[in-house]
mmCIF file of C-alpha atoms and ligand atoms in Angstrom:
data_model
loop_
_atom_site.group_PDB
_atom_site.id
_atom_site.type_symbol
_atom_site.label_atom_id
_atom_site.label_comp_id
_atom_site.label_asym_id
_atom_site.label_seq_id
_atom_site.Cartn_x
_atom_site.Cartn_y
_atom_site.Cartn_z
ATOM 1 C CA MET A 237 0.038 -0.259 0.031
ATOM 2 C CA ARG A 238 1.275 3.511 -1.043
ATOM 3 C CA ARG A 239 1.994 5.804 2.096
ATOM 4 C CA ASP A 240 -0.869 8.153 1.264
ATOM 5 C CA SER A 241 -3.365 5.316 2.838
ATOM 6 C CA PRO A 242 -4.913 6.314 5.268
ATOM 7 C CA SER A 243 -3.040 4.598 8.421
ATOM 8 C CA GLY A 244 -3.380 4.238 11.887
ATOM 9 C CA GLY A 245 -2.191 2.376 14.624
ATOM 10 C CA ILE A 246 -0.068 -0.866 15.606
ATOM 11 C CA LEU A 247 -1.283 -4.255 14.773
ATOM 12 C CA VAL A 248 0.559 -7.137 16.783
ATOM 13 C CA LEU A 249 0.073 -10.766 15.497
ATOM 14 C CA GLY A 250 -0.047 -12.985 18.770
ATOM 15 C CA GLU A 251 0.983 -16.429 18.177
ATOM 16 C CA ILE A 252 -0.821 -19.231 19.666
ATOM 17 C CA ARG A 253 0.645 -22.492 19.590
ATOM 18 C CA SER A 254 -1.005 -25.982 20.478
ATOM 19 C CA GLY A 255 -3.913 -23.840 22.374
ATOM 20 C CA ARG A 256 -0.977 -21.809 24.470
ATOM 21 C CA LEU A 257 -0.402 -18.360 24.215
ATOM 22 C CA HIS A 258 3.332 -17.535 22.906
ATOM 23 C CA PRO A 259 5.009 -15.085 25.640
ATOM 24 C CA ALA A 260 6.047 -13.247 22.433
ATOM 25 C CA ALA A 261 2.487 -12.050 22.041
ATOM 26 C CA LEU A 262 2.799 -10.313 25.821
ATOM 27 C CA GLU A 263 6.105 -9.017 24.704
ATOM 28 C CA LEU A 264 4.992 -7.498 21.760
ATOM 29 C CA THR A 265 1.826 -5.983 22.441
ATOM 30 C CA ALA A 266 4.210 -4.309 25.487
ATOM 31 C CA LYS A 267 6.765 -3.206 23.254
ATOM 32 C CA ALA A 268 3.950 -2.056 20.404
ATOM 33 C CA ARG A 269 2.147 0.063 23.575
ATOM 34 C CA LEU A 270 5.538 2.183 24.065
ATOM 35 C CA LEU A 271 5.816 2.479 20.251
ATOM 36 C CA ALA A 272 2.178 3.630 20.122
ATOM 37 C CA ASP A 273 2.753 6.233 22.995
ATOM 38 C CA ASP A 274 5.359 7.917 21.009
ATOM 39 C CA MET A 275 3.070 7.881 17.872
ATOM 40 C CA GLY A 276 -0.275 9.222 19.783
ATOM 41 C CA ALA A 277 -1.479 5.839 18.136
ATOM 42 C CA GLU A 278 -3.700 2.599 19.234
ATOM 43 C CA VAL A 279 -2.490 -1.015 19.747
ATOM 44 C CA SER A 280 -4.559 -4.108 18.558
ATOM 45 C CA THR A 281 -3.563 -7.378 19.061
ATOM 46 C CA LEU A 282 -4.710 -10.237 16.597
ATOM 47 C CA LEU A 283 -5.399 -13.832 18.085
ATOM 48 C CA LEU A 284 -6.011 -16.698 15.454
ATOM 49 C CA PHE A 285 -6.865 -20.075 17.586
ATOM 50 C CA SER A 286 -9.349 -22.637 17.791
ATOM 51 C CA GLU A 287 -8.816 -22.777 21.498
ATOM 52 C CA ILE A 288 -6.623 -20.614 23.660
ATOM 53 C CA ASP A 289 -5.449 -20.968 27.273
ATOM 54 C CA VAL A 290 -5.633 -17.642 28.354
ATOM 55 C CA ASP A 291 -8.663 -14.944 28.500
ATOM 56 C CA PRO A 292 -7.822 -12.915 25.633
ATOM 57 C CA GLU A 293 -8.615 -10.052 27.879
ATOM 58 C CA THR A 294 -5.278 -10.426 29.467
ATOM 59 C CA LEU A 295 -3.584 -8.743 26.746
ATOM 60 C CA ILE A 296 -5.185 -5.510 27.515
ATOM 61 C CA GLY A 297 -2.930 -5.587 30.883
ATOM 62 C CA TYR A 298 -0.030 -5.889 28.543
ATOM 63 C CA GLY A 299 -0.953 -2.586 26.283
ATOM 64 C CA ALA A 300 -3.720 -3.230 23.895
ATOM 65 C CA ASP A 301 -6.428 -0.935 23.271
ATOM 66 C CA SER A 302 -8.062 -3.860 21.611
ATOM 67 C CA VAL A 303 -7.507 -7.777 20.989
ATOM 68 C CA ILE A 304 -9.406 -8.920 17.832
ATOM 69 C CA CYS A 305 -10.211 -12.383 18.150
ATOM 70 C CA VAL A 306 -10.600 -15.323 15.253
ATOM 71 C CA ARG A 307 -11.795 -18.280 17.015
ATOM 72 C CA ASP A 308 -12.312 -20.962 14.919
ATOM 73 C CA ARG A 309 -11.490 -24.803 14.703
ATOM 74 C CA ARG A 310 -10.222 -24.802 11.320
ATOM 75 C CA LEU A 311 -7.167 -22.610 13.098
ATOM 76 C CA GLY A 312 -6.004 -25.831 15.371
ATOM 77 C CA LEU A 313 -3.161 -26.570 13.041
ATOM 78 C CA PHE A 314 -0.916 -23.819 11.583
ATOM 79 C CA ASP A 315 -1.662 -23.033 8.342
ATOM 80 C CA GLN A 316 0.081 -20.369 6.525
ATOM 81 C CA GLU A 317 -2.149 -19.592 3.431
ATOM 82 C CA VAL A 318 -5.127 -19.648 5.813
ATOM 83 C CA GLN A 319 -3.523 -17.000 8.700
ATOM 84 C CA SER A 320 -1.641 -15.012 6.000
ATOM 85 C CA ARG A 321 -5.282 -14.737 4.476
ATOM 86 C CA ILE A 322 -6.677 -13.392 7.603
ATOM 87 C CA LEU A 323 -3.788 -11.446 8.450
ATOM 88 C CA TYR A 324 -4.077 -9.755 4.888
ATOM 89 C CA ARG A 325 -7.940 -9.078 5.520
ATOM 90 C CA ILE A 326 -7.473 -7.493 8.652
ATOM 91 C CA ILE A 327 -4.632 -5.369 7.460
ATOM 92 C CA ARG A 328 -6.714 -4.066 4.675
ATOM 93 C CA ASP A 329 -10.083 -3.599 6.766
ATOM 94 C CA THR A 330 -8.192 -1.889 9.679
ATOM 95 C CA ARG A 331 -5.087 -0.038 8.081
ATOM 96 C CA PRO A 332 -2.537 -0.007 10.729
ATOM 97 C CA GLY A 333 0.569 1.786 10.267
ATOM 98 C CA ILE A 334 2.788 -0.824 11.771
ATOM 99 C CA VAL A 335 2.116 -4.575 11.853
ATOM 100 C CA LEU A 336 4.523 -6.811 14.244
ATOM 101 C CA ALA A 337 5.053 -10.415 14.556
ATOM 102 C CA PRO A 338 7.420 -12.889 16.317
ATOM 103 C CA ALA A 339 10.238 -14.050 14.454
ATOM 104 C CA THR A 340 8.912 -17.820 15.218
ATOM 105 C CA THR A 341 8.741 -20.209 12.576
ATOM 106 C CA SER A 342 4.957 -19.262 11.872
ATOM 107 C CA GLY A 343 5.478 -15.363 11.786
ATOM 108 C CA ARG A 344 8.741 -15.948 9.715
ATOM 109 C CA SER A 345 6.222 -17.751 6.889
ATOM 110 C CA ILE A 346 2.992 -15.518 7.267
ATOM 111 C CA MET A 347 4.607 -12.108 7.317
ATOM 112 C CA PRO A 348 6.729 -12.045 4.093
ATOM 113 C CA ALA A 349 3.572 -13.654 2.056
ATOM 114 C CA VAL A 350 1.513 -10.783 3.553
ATOM 115 C CA ALA A 351 3.993 -7.984 3.127
ATOM 116 C CA ALA A 352 4.422 -8.920 -0.874
ATOM 117 C CA LYS A 353 0.321 -9.254 -1.321
ATOM 118 C CA LEU A 354 0.467 -5.560 0.148
ATOM 119 C CA ARG A 355 3.177 -4.224 -1.773
ATOM 120 C CA THR A 356 5.104 -2.860 1.297
ATOM 121 C CA GLY A 357 8.779 -3.897 2.783
ATOM 122 C CA LEU A 358 9.315 -6.223 6.051
ATOM 123 C CA THR A 359 12.540 -6.191 7.917
ATOM 124 C CA ALA A 360 12.793 -9.493 9.519
ATOM 125 C CA ASP A 361 14.392 -10.686 12.657
ATOM 126 C CA CYS A 362 14.536 -7.088 14.222
ATOM 127 C CA THR A 363 16.563 -7.095 17.801
ATOM 128 C CA GLY A 364 15.519 -3.413 18.293
ATOM 129 C CA LEU A 365 12.340 -0.937 17.280
ATOM 130 C CA ASP A 366 11.834 3.086 18.005
ATOM 131 C CA ILE A 367 10.029 5.566 16.864
ATOM 132 C CA ASP A 368 11.686 8.557 14.908
ATOM 133 C CA PRO A 369 10.642 11.441 17.040
ATOM 134 C CA GLU A 370 10.378 13.828 14.003
ATOM 135 C CA THR A 371 8.938 11.784 11.162
ATOM 136 C CA LYS A 372 7.164 9.310 13.479
ATOM 137 C CA GLN A 373 8.495 6.582 11.225
ATOM 138 C CA LEU A 374 9.180 2.954 12.716
ATOM 139 C CA LEU A 375 13.112 2.519 12.885
ATOM 140 C CA GLN A 376 13.603 -1.019 12.876
ATOM 141 C CA THR A 377 17.006 -2.013 14.160
ATOM 142 C CA ARG A 378 18.610 -5.963 12.851
ATOM 143 C CA PRO A 379 21.928 -7.349 12.641
ATOM 144 C CA ALA A 380 23.503 -7.102 9.249
ATOM 145 C CA ILE A 381 26.681 -8.686 7.578
ATOM 146 C CA GLY A 382 26.844 -11.536 9.602
ATOM 147 C CA GLY A 383 26.057 -9.835 12.659
ATOM 148 C CA ASN A 384 29.160 -7.455 12.523
ATOM 149 C CA ILE A 385 27.026 -4.343 12.467
ATOM 150 C CA MET A 386 23.480 -3.278 13.543
ATOM 151 C CA ALA A 387 21.668 -1.818 10.469
ATOM 152 C CA THR A 388 18.415 0.474 10.857
ATOM 153 C CA ILE A 389 15.733 0.233 8.552
ATOM 154 C CA ARG A 390 12.989 2.638 7.579
ATOM 155 C CA THR A 391 9.849 2.294 5.300
ATOM 156 C CA PRO A 392 9.299 5.695 4.222
ATOM 157 C CA GLU A 393 7.134 5.085 1.359
ATOM 158 C CA HIS A 394 4.875 2.141 1.717
ATOM 159 C CA ARG A 395 2.607 1.049 4.378
ATOM 160 C CA PRO A 396 2.058 -0.790 7.006
ATOM 161 C CA GLN A 397 5.383 -0.726 8.150
ATOM 162 C CA MET A 398 5.838 -4.662 8.746
ATOM 163 C CA ALA A 399 8.587 -6.481 11.215
ATOM 164 C CA THR A 400 9.221 -9.580 13.000
ATOM 165 C CA VAL A 401 10.797 -9.428 15.940
ATOM 166 C CA ARG A 402 13.053 -12.350 17.552
ATOM 167 C CA PRO A 403 11.408 -13.603 20.740
ATOM 168 C CA ARG A 404 12.836 -12.526 24.111
ATOM 169 C CA THR A 405 14.115 -9.357 22.544
ATOM 170 C CA PHE A 406 12.057 -7.207 25.145
ATOM 171 C CA ALA A 407 11.366 -7.622 28.841
ATOM 172 C CA ILE A 408 7.939 -8.377 29.682
ATOM 173 C CA PRO A 409 6.657 -5.749 32.081
ATOM 174 C CA ALA A 410 3.978 -6.896 34.786
ATOM 175 C CA SER A 411 0.595 -6.773 33.669
ATOM 176 C CA ASP A 412 -1.433 -3.341 34.501
ATOM 177 C CA PRO A 413 -4.636 -4.341 35.939
ATOM 178 C CA ASN A 414 -5.965 -0.871 35.582
ATOM 179 C CA ARG A 415 -5.890 -0.615 31.544
ATOM 180 C CA ALA A 416 -8.755 -0.330 29.911
ATOM 181 C CA GLY A 417 -9.646 -1.978 26.198
ATOM 182 C CA SER A 418 -12.128 -3.888 24.380
ATOM 183 C CA VAL A 419 -12.120 -7.558 22.967
ATOM 184 C CA LYS A 420 -13.484 -8.198 19.558
ATOM 185 C CA GLU A 421 -14.697 -11.497 18.280
ATOM 186 C CA LEU A 422 -14.728 -11.638 14.609
ATOM 187 C CA THR A 423 -16.581 -14.078 12.233
ATOM 188 C CA LEU A 424 -15.126 -14.249 8.961
ATOM 189 C CA PRO A 425 -16.828 -16.321 6.033
ATOM 190 C CA ASP A 426 -15.945 -19.903 5.005
ATOM 191 C CA HIS A 427 -13.908 -18.935 2.069
ATOM 192 C CA CYS A 428 -11.082 -17.416 4.527
ATOM 193 C CA PHE A 429 -10.485 -21.035 5.745
ATOM 194 C CA GLU A 430 -10.193 -22.888 2.406
ATOM 195 C CA SER A 431 -6.552 -24.353 2.086
ATOM 196 C CA ARG A 432 -4.828 -26.412 -0.212
ATOM 197 C CA VAL A 433 -2.560 -28.020 2.602
ATOM 198 C CA VAL A 434 -4.114 -31.334 3.931
ATOM 199 C CA PRO A 435 -2.651 -32.019 7.405
ATOM 200 C CA LEU A 436 -1.563 -35.788 7.588
ATOM 201 C CA GLY A 437 -0.372 -35.458 11.185
ATOM 202 C CA LEU A 438 1.427 -33.843 13.607
ATOM 203 C CA GLU A 439 5.123 -34.937 14.745
ATOM 204 C CA ARG A 440 6.867 -33.423 17.607
ATOM 205 C CA SER A 441 10.651 -32.591 16.964
ATOM 206 C CA ASP A 442 13.191 -32.470 19.503
ATOM 207 C CA GLY A 443 13.180 -28.823 19.661
ATOM 208 C CA ASP A 444 9.476 -28.539 21.190
ATOM 209 C CA ASP A 445 10.809 -30.759 23.887
ATOM 210 C CA VAL A 446 13.643 -28.757 24.645
ATOM 211 C CA ASN A 447 12.756 -25.105 24.775
ATOM 212 C CA ILE A 448 16.028 -23.544 26.076
ATOM 213 C CA GLN A 449 13.882 -20.123 25.679
ATOM 214 C CA ASP A 450 12.005 -20.830 28.817
ATOM 215 C CA ARG A 451 14.728 -21.795 31.136
ATOM 216 C CA ASP A 452 16.125 -19.891 33.728
ATOM 217 C CA VAL A 453 19.317 -21.237 33.500
ATOM 218 C CA VAL A 454 21.178 -22.222 30.178
ATOM 219 C CA VAL A 455 24.305 -23.950 30.249
ATOM 220 C CA SER A 456 25.966 -23.651 26.915
ATOM 221 C CA GLY A 457 28.736 -25.647 25.178
ATOM 222 C CA GLY A 458 31.213 -24.669 22.293
ATOM 223 C CA LYS A 459 34.018 -25.844 20.508
ATOM 224 C CA GLY A 460 35.849 -26.247 23.697
ATOM 225 C CA MET A 461 33.610 -29.154 24.184
ATOM 226 C CA LYS A 462 35.948 -31.280 22.055
ATOM 227 C CA LYS A 463 33.348 -34.285 21.392
ATOM 228 C CA GLN A 464 29.573 -35.017 21.586
ATOM 229 C CA GLU A 465 30.273 -37.213 24.586
ATOM 230 C CA ASN A 466 31.438 -34.418 26.470
ATOM 231 C CA PHE A 467 28.349 -32.888 26.145
ATOM 232 C CA VAL A 468 27.353 -34.988 29.199
ATOM 233 C CA LEU A 469 29.087 -32.781 31.579
ATOM 234 C CA LEU A 470 26.808 -29.961 30.551
ATOM 235 C CA ARG A 471 23.845 -31.881 30.879
ATOM 236 C CA ASP A 472 24.621 -33.148 34.391
ATOM 237 C CA LEU A 473 25.597 -29.402 35.333
ATOM 238 C CA ALA A 474 22.427 -28.158 33.628
ATOM 239 C CA GLU A 475 20.481 -30.619 35.569
ATOM 240 C CA LEU A 476 21.574 -29.860 38.890
ATOM 241 C CA LEU A 477 20.821 -26.484 38.022
ATOM 242 C CA ASP A 478 17.200 -27.300 36.847
ATOM 243 C CA GLY A 479 18.395 -25.565 33.310
ATOM 244 C CA GLY A 480 18.857 -26.421 29.597
ATOM 245 C CA VAL A 481 21.290 -27.348 27.486
ATOM 246 C CA GLY A 482 22.604 -24.541 24.802
ATOM 247 C CA ALA A 483 25.533 -24.546 22.335
ATOM 248 C CA SER A 484 27.335 -22.505 19.632
ATOM 249 C CA ARG A 485 27.072 -22.892 16.165
ATOM 250 C CA ALA A 486 30.460 -24.791 16.055
ATOM 251 C CA ALA A 487 29.239 -27.557 18.400
ATOM 252 C CA VAL A 488 25.810 -27.751 16.367
ATOM 253 C CA ASP A 489 27.819 -27.723 12.983
ATOM 254 C CA ASN A 490 30.339 -30.668 14.452
ATOM 255 C CA LYS A 491 26.609 -32.372 15.244
ATOM 256 C CA TRP A 492 27.751 -32.701 18.778
ATOM 257 C CA ILE A 493 23.965 -31.430 19.675
ATOM 258 C CA PRO A 494 20.887 -30.579 17.582
ATOM 259 C CA TYR A 495 20.401 -27.056 16.081
ATOM 260 C CA SER A 496 17.143 -26.539 18.329
ATOM 261 C CA HIS A 497 19.680 -25.896 21.196
ATOM 262 C CA GLN A 498 21.958 -23.667 19.310
ATOM 263 C CA VAL A 499 22.293 -19.785 20.667
ATOM 264 C CA GLY A 500 22.936 -17.002 18.571
ATOM 265 C CA LEU A 501 22.428 -14.922 15.413
ATOM 266 C CA SER A 502 21.321 -17.829 13.436
ATOM 267 C CA GLY A 503 19.578 -19.726 16.364
ATOM 268 C CA LYS A 504 17.784 -18.947 19.477
ATOM 269 C CA VAL A 505 17.938 -15.761 21.586
ATOM 270 C CA VAL A 506 17.754 -16.781 25.321
ATOM 271 C CA ALA A 507 17.730 -14.257 28.183
ATOM 272 C CA PRO A 508 17.831 -16.777 31.272
ATOM 273 C CA LYS A 509 18.346 -15.470 34.744
ATOM 274 C CA VAL A 510 22.039 -17.229 34.407
ATOM 275 C CA TYR A 511 23.724 -17.944 31.193
ATOM 276 C CA PHE A 512 26.922 -20.668 31.355
ATOM 277 C CA ALA A 513 29.358 -20.150 28.422
ATOM 278 C CA VAL A 514 31.297 -23.257 28.647
ATOM 279 C CA GLY A 515 34.361 -23.576 25.806
ATOM 280 C CA ILE A 516 32.673 -20.699 23.653
ATOM 281 C CA SER A 517 35.069 -17.717 22.454
ATOM 282 C CA GLY A 518 31.928 -15.087 22.154
ATOM 283 C CA THR A 519 31.876 -14.109 18.852
ATOM 284 C CA VAL A 520 29.201 -11.378 17.872
ATOM 285 C CA GLN A 521 27.187 -14.216 16.314
ATOM 286 C CA HIS A 522 26.943 -16.112 19.386
ATOM 287 C CA LEU A 523 26.647 -12.888 21.470
ATOM 288 C CA ALA A 524 23.354 -11.758 19.700
ATOM 289 C CA GLY A 525 21.694 -14.603 21.449
ATOM 290 C CA MET A 526 22.418 -14.227 25.293
ATOM 291 C CA GLN A 527 23.658 -11.004 26.072
ATOM 292 C CA THR A 528 20.657 -9.914 27.632
ATOM 293 C CA SER A 529 20.937 -12.907 29.947
ATOM 294 C CA GLY A 530 20.754 -11.667 33.766
ATOM 295 C CA MET A 531 24.337 -13.082 34.782
ATOM 296 C CA ILE A 532 26.666 -14.570 32.353
ATOM 297 C CA VAL A 533 29.427 -16.601 33.547
ATOM 298 C CA ALA A 534 32.148 -17.784 31.312
ATOM 299 C CA ILE A 535 34.507 -20.927 31.461
ATOM 300 C CA ASN A 536 37.284 -20.560 28.982
ATOM 301 C CA LYS A 537 41.073 -21.244 29.122
ATOM 302 C CA ASP A 538 42.398 -18.262 27.077
ATOM 303 C CA PRO A 539 42.299 -15.012 29.031
ATOM 304 C CA GLU A 540 41.839 -13.125 26.146
ATOM 305 C CA ALA A 541 38.598 -14.807 25.034
ATOM 306 C CA PRO A 542 36.132 -11.924 24.029
ATOM 307 C CA ILE A 543 33.274 -13.733 25.815
ATOM 308 C CA PHE A 544 34.979 -12.371 29.391
ATOM 309 C CA LYS A 545 34.136 -8.761 27.898
ATOM 310 C CA VAL A 546 30.577 -9.404 28.581
ATOM 311 C CA ALA A 547 31.017 -11.996 31.488
ATOM 312 C CA ASP A 548 29.789 -11.212 34.973
ATOM 313 C CA ILE A 549 31.791 -13.889 36.431
ATOM 314 C CA GLY A 550 34.754 -15.391 34.423
ATOM 315 C CA LEU A 551 36.455 -18.906 35.405
ATOM 316 C CA CYS A 552 39.502 -18.599 33.576
ATOM 317 C CA GLY A 553 41.036 -22.253 33.096
ATOM 318 C CA ASP A 554 40.117 -25.995 31.542
ATOM 319 C CA LEU A 555 36.532 -26.623 31.854
ATOM 320 C CA PHE A 556 37.450 -30.282 32.101
ATOM 321 C CA ASP A 557 38.944 -29.312 35.497
ATOM 322 C CA ILE A 558 36.279 -26.634 36.346
ATOM 323 C CA VAL A 559 32.879 -27.969 35.381
ATOM 324 C CA PRO A 560 33.278 -31.614 37.316
ATOM 325 C CA ARG A 561 34.251 -29.608 40.081
ATOM 326 C CA LEU A 562 31.267 -27.183 40.008
ATOM 327 C CA ILE A 563 29.153 -30.343 39.305
ATOM 328 C CA GLU A 564 30.785 -32.040 42.431
ATOM 329 C CA VAL A 565 29.844 -29.200 44.725
ATOM 330 C CA LEU A 566 26.465 -29.052 43.322
ATOM 331 C CA ARG A 567 25.724 -32.587 44.186
ATOM 332 C CA GLY A 568 27.650 -32.236 48.003
ATOM 333 C CA ARG A 569 25.141 -29.155 48.319
ATOM 334 C CA LYS A 570 21.705 -31.036 47.253
ATOM 335 C CA GLY A 571 23.084 -34.418 48.872
ATOM 336 C CA VAL A 572 22.622 -36.409 45.485
HETATM 337 C C1 FAD B 776 25.874 -15.403 9.593
HETATM 338 C C2 FAD B 776 26.626 -16.320 10.618
HETATM 339 C C3 FAD B 776 25.871 -16.640 11.554
HETATM 340 C C4 FAD B 776 26.360 -17.195 12.620
HETATM 341 N N1 FAD B 776 25.252 -17.703 13.836
HETATM 342 C C5 FAD B 776 25.890 -18.423 15.032
HETATM 343 C C6 FAD B 776 24.567 -18.759 16.152
HETATM 344 O O1 FAD B 776 23.785 -18.480 15.816
HETATM 345 N N2 FAD B 776 25.369 -18.950 17.253
HETATM 346 C C7 FAD B 776 26.674 -19.084 17.434
HETATM 347 O O2 FAD B 776 27.266 -19.707 18.551
HETATM 348 N N3 FAD B 776 27.725 -18.914 16.024
HETATM 349 C C8 FAD B 776 27.355 -18.472 14.986
HETATM 350 N N4 FAD B 776 28.083 -17.968 14.067
HETATM 351 C C9 FAD B 776 29.589 -18.744 14.043
HETATM 352 C C10 FAD B 776 30.211 -17.687 15.035
HETATM 353 O O3 FAD B 776 30.861 -16.519 14.272
HETATM 354 C C11 FAD B 776 31.712 -18.594 15.482
HETATM 355 O O4 FAD B 776 32.266 -19.424 14.544
HETATM 356 C C12 FAD B 776 30.997 -19.562 16.832
HETATM 357 O O5 FAD B 776 30.525 -18.946 17.619
HETATM 358 C C13 FAD B 776 32.368 -20.171 17.424
HETATM 359 O O6 FAD B 776 31.815 -20.728 18.142
HETATM 360 P P1 FAD B 776 32.590 -21.438 19.664
HETATM 361 O O7 FAD B 776 32.789 -20.174 20.598
HETATM 362 O O8 FAD B 776 32.022 -22.413 20.423
HETATM 363 O O9 FAD B 776 34.112 -21.597 18.962
HETATM 364 P P2 FAD B 776 35.425 -21.201 19.024
HETATM 365 O O10 FAD B 776 35.627 -19.721 18.522
HETATM 366 O O11 FAD B 776 36.117 -22.165 18.274
HETATM 367 O O12 FAD B 776 35.747 -20.839 20.602
HETATM 368 C C14 FAD B 776 36.189 -22.274 21.164
HETATM 369 C C15 FAD B 776 36.583 -21.474 22.620
HETATM 370 O O13 FAD B 776 36.891 -22.918 23.572
HETATM 371 C C16 FAD B 776 37.582 -22.382 24.447
HETATM 372 N N5 FAD B 776 38.516 -23.629 24.712
HETATM 373 C C17 FAD B 776 38.816 -24.757 23.953
HETATM 374 N N6 FAD B 776 39.482 -25.735 24.620
HETATM 375 C C18 FAD B 776 38.830 -25.202 26.168
HETATM 376 C C19 FAD B 776 38.921 -26.077 27.238
HETATM 377 N N7 FAD B 776 39.595 -27.382 27.527
HETATM 378 N N8 FAD B 776 38.836 -25.145 28.359
HETATM 379 C C20 FAD B 776 38.094 -24.079 28.329
HETATM 380 N N9 FAD B 776 38.122 -23.195 27.219
HETATM 381 C C21 FAD B 776 38.235 -24.008 26.285
HETATM 382 C C22 FAD B 776 39.051 -21.541 23.412
HETATM 383 O O14 FAD B 776 39.510 -21.052 24.167
HETATM 384 C C23 FAD B 776 38.244 -20.679 22.517
HETATM 385 O O15 FAD B 776 37.586 -19.665 23.008
HETATM 386 C C24 FAD B 776 27.569 -17.520 12.935
HETATM 387 C C25 FAD B 776 28.660 -16.948 11.842
HETATM 388 C C26 FAD B 776 27.994 -16.271 11.118
HETATM 389 C C27 FAD B 776 29.023 -16.010 9.714
#
């Protein structure tokens, strides 16, 4: 759409996975609220689902002025064709100035299809969003050139301005019980749900079980782990801390651990309370996935390793000495 089309507020696509509201819906709604306050605009959050584990009104406490719900049994399994069609229709009818979605597998497949149909731009995988105080344009920041620079992108000519945002980029604030807003249920005609996709079944991947993004503690290993068998050390440490195991891309490329554990620019963004980087040098691409963690503990034998620059606690030495000793101490404390 050309910029001169009437354009208004911010529309957030809230993701629902297997009937559960994805935390990115709260995160993006809260961020959209801050952006909307800078523009003097309204925030709407769109939920497409067959069932949902929370009251849609919850989103109002996080910053939505309205929550638009499309509830239909045909939305139970994710279907890119159907969800893109519905999102396109709602954008066409409500004319938001900005559309945000999480950079999850579904967000990453719906948004480009809708942006192409609307003939507007899309900035994928943003790690920062702001409003230009003068032009009120959306400033969309994301790593570029292999993560070596941060690029800020604008969409001056076309509307809406569309962006996907990596989950866990922004903190989720506490809900404000005093906020007021509305929940609207939309009934759409049957043809909106037509699809060429025939679901044959649902198979869980390893990644569904190991969501390191939900853990308060993540223990990640890199090339310094030397071989797959040594990851048992990290699993033991993680288990004692009730955490999950992450990895650098070097460890994943060596097939020591599946991709679903990769942290970084081309992996997951995690922000646990405590992040252990074990035998990881700390390249910009790895830092892009963990530097907002509450506390970073680095274990590395090279005192010059860049990871020590971001670490709150740096243990310089051989990980094969340090990690077994940490495990021993924790087992002693827990009496196991
Ligand atoms: C476009 C692009 C996207 C990328 N995306 C990602 C990404 O998502 N995630 C990611 O991690 N990387 C990513 N990378 C790769 C990244 O540039 C690095 O190659 C990678 O992070 C290095 O992994 P590493 O730190 O495990 O290995 P290395 O850099 O080789 O570091 C190994 C470290 O282990 C230490 N060490 C070795 N032995 C021991 C020991 N016994 N005790 C203690 N310390 C020891 C060494 O001192 C060294 O610091 C990406 C690169 C590009 C170009």
